[in-house]
C-alpha positions as a printed Julia matrix, in Angstrom:
218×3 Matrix{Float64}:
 -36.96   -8.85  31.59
 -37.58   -7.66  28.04
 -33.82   -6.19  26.51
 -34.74   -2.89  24.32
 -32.38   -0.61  22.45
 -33.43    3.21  22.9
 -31.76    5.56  20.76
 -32.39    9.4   22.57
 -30.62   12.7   21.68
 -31.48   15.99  20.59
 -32.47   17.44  17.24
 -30.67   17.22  14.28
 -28.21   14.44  16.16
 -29.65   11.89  13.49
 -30.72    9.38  16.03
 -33.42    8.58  13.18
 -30.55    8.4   10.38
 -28.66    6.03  12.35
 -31.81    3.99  13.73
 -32.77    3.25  10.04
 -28.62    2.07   9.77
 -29.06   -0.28  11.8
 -32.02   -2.1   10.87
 -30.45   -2.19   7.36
 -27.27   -3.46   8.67
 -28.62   -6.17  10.99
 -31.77   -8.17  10.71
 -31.58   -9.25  14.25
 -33.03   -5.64  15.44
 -36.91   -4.16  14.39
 -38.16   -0.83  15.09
 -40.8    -1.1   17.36
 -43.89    0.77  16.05
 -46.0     3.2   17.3
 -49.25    3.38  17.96
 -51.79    6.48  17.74
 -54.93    7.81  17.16
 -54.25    9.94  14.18
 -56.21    8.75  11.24
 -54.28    6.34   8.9
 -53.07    8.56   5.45
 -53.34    7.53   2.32
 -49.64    6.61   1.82
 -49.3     4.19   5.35
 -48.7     1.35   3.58
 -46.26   -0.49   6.12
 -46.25    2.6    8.38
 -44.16    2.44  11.55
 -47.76    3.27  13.29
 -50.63    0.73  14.72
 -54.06    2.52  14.76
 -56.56    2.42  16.82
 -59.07    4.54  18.81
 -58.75    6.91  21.63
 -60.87    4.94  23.85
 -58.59    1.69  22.67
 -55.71    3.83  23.39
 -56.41    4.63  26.9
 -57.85    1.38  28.34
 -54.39    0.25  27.03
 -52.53    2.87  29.27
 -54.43    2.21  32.3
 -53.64   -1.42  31.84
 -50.1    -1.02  31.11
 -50.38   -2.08  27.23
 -48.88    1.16  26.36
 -45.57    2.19  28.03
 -45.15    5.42  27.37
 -47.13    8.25  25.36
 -47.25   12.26  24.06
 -49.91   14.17  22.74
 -49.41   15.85  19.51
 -52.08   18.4   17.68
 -54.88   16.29  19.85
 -53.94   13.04  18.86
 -52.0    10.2   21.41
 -48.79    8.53  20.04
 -47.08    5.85  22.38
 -45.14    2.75  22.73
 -46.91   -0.76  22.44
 -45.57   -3.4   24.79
 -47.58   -6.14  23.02
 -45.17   -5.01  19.7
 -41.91   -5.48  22.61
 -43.69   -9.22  23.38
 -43.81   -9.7   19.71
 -40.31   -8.72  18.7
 -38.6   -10.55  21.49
 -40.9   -13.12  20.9
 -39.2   -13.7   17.4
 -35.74  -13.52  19.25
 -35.07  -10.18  17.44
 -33.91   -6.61  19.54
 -36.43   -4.17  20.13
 -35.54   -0.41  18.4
 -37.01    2.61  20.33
 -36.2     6.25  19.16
 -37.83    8.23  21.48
 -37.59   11.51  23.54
 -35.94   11.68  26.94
 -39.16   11.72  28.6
 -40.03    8.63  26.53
 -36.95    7.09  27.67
 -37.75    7.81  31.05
 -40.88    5.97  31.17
 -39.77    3.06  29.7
 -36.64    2.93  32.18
 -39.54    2.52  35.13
 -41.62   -0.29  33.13
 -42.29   -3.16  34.88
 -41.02   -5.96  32.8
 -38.26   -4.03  30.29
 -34.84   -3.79  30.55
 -33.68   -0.8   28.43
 -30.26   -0.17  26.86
 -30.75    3.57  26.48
 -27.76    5.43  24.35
 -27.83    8.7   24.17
 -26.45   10.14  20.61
 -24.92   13.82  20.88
 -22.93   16.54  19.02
 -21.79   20.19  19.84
 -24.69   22.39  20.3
 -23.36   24.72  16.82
 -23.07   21.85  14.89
 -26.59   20.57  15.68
 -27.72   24.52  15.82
 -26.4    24.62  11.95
 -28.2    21.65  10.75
 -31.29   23.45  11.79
 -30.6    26.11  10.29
 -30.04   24.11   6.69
 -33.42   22.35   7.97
 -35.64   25.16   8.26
 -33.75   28.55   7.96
 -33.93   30.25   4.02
 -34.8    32.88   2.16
 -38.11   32.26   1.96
 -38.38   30.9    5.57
 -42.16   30.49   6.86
 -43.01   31.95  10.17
 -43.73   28.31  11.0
 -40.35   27.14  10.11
 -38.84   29.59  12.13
 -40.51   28.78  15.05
 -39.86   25.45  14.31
 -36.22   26.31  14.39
 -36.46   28.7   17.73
 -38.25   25.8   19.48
 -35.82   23.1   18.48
 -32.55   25.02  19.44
 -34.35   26.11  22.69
 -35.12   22.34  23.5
 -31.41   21.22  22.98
 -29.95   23.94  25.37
 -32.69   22.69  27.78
 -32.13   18.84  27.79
 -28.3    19.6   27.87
 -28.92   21.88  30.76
 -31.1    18.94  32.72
 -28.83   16.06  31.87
 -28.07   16.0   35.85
 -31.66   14.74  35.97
 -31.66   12.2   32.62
 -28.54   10.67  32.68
 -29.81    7.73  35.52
 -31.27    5.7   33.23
 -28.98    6.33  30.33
 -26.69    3.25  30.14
 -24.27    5.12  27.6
 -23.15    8.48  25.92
 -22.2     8.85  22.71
 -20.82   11.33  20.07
 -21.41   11.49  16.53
 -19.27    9.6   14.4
 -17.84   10.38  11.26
 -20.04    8.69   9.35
 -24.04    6.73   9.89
 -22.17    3.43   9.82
 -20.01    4.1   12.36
 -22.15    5.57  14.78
 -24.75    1.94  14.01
 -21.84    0.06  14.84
 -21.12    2.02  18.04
 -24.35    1.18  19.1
 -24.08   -2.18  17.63
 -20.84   -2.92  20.13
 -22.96   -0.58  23.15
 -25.69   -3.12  23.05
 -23.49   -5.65  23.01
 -21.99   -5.03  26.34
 -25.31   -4.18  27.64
 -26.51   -7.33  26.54
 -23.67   -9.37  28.08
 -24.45   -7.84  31.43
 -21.45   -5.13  31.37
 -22.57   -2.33  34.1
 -23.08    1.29  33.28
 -19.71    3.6   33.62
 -20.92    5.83  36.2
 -18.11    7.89  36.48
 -17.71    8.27  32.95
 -21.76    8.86  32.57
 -21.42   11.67  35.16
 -18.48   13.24  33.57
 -20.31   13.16  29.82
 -23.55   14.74  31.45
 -21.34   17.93  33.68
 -19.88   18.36  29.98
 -23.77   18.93  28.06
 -24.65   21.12  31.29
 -21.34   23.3   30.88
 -21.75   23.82  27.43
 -25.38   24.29  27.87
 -24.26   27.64  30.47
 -22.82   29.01  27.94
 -26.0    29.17  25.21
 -28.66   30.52  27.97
């Protein structure tokens, strides 16, 4: 079994932030790249994307070469397991930052083992970064649907955590600072890693919490 680290969470946690921490704080881990269909841009210079075609794309998911996978504006994004084989392969840690269907997916994969952690905050203080994200003046009718959508979406997983928190090996809140919060997940994967089981009760407990304060936004 293949050992991953997947960071999950909702918008505005900073699950990217703090996935970018830790690769600068500790060679041993490597993002895992994606791999699409979108055309390669001008500026992809050591992108985090592989490229291929949509016919490559899905002979690799009905093989099992690709682990999980959305659709966005018509073009396929998804996880690679030849990039897992390749990482672990180099006796480095496999970085995911995916969505909790993502997660999901690779939870079932035949083969991986996945240390998923879910990062989370209040819902105002993640509601208020979105705003500062997208919210203005000036704001673009696309912006603020941007904004409606996001804020909908994190009332919505917190609502269905009953369902996602299975195959999340461990909760955690924001830190005070990116650092902290890598080496949280730095010590989470280390327990993982030395075989340490999953808190159930304390899981549980963590996902009743989202769902209560999830009530109280719809």
């Amino acid at each position: 079994m293949k050992k991953v680290v997947i960071l999950v969470g909702p918008s505005a946690v900073g699950k990217t932030t703090v996935g970018h921490a830790m690769l600068e704080a500790n060679p041993r881990y490597e993002l895992v790249r994606s791999v699409t269909t979108r055309e390669m841009r001008a500026d992809s210079f050591g992108s985090e994307y592989i490229y291929i075609s949509r016919d490559e794309f899905e002979h690799h998911i009905k093989t099992g070469g690709v682990l999980e996978y959305t659709e966005y504006a018509g073009q396929l994004y998804g996880t690679p397991r030849w990039e897992i084989d390749r990482i672990t392969s180099e006796g480095k840690v496999p970085l995911l930052i995916l969505d909790l269907n993502g997660a999901n997916s690779l939870y079932h994969a035949e083969g991986i083992s996945p240390c998923t952690v879910y990062l989370y905050d209040e819902l105002d203080v993640m509601e208020e970064r979105l705003r500062a994200r997208y919210i203005s003046e000036n704001t673009s009718p696309e912006d603020q649907r941007r904004y409606d959508s996001r804020t909908a979406q994190n009332v919505e997983d917190f609502s269905r955590m009953a369902e996602y928190e299975p195959f999340i090996y461990r909760f955690q809140k924001n830190c005070s600072t990116v650092e902290k919060c890598a080496e949280k997940v730095f010590e989470i994967y280390s327990e993982f890693e030395n075989d340490v089981p999953k808190d159930e009760a304390s899981a549980k407990a963590t996902a009743n919490a989202l769902i209560a304060s999830a009530r109280v936004k719809m």
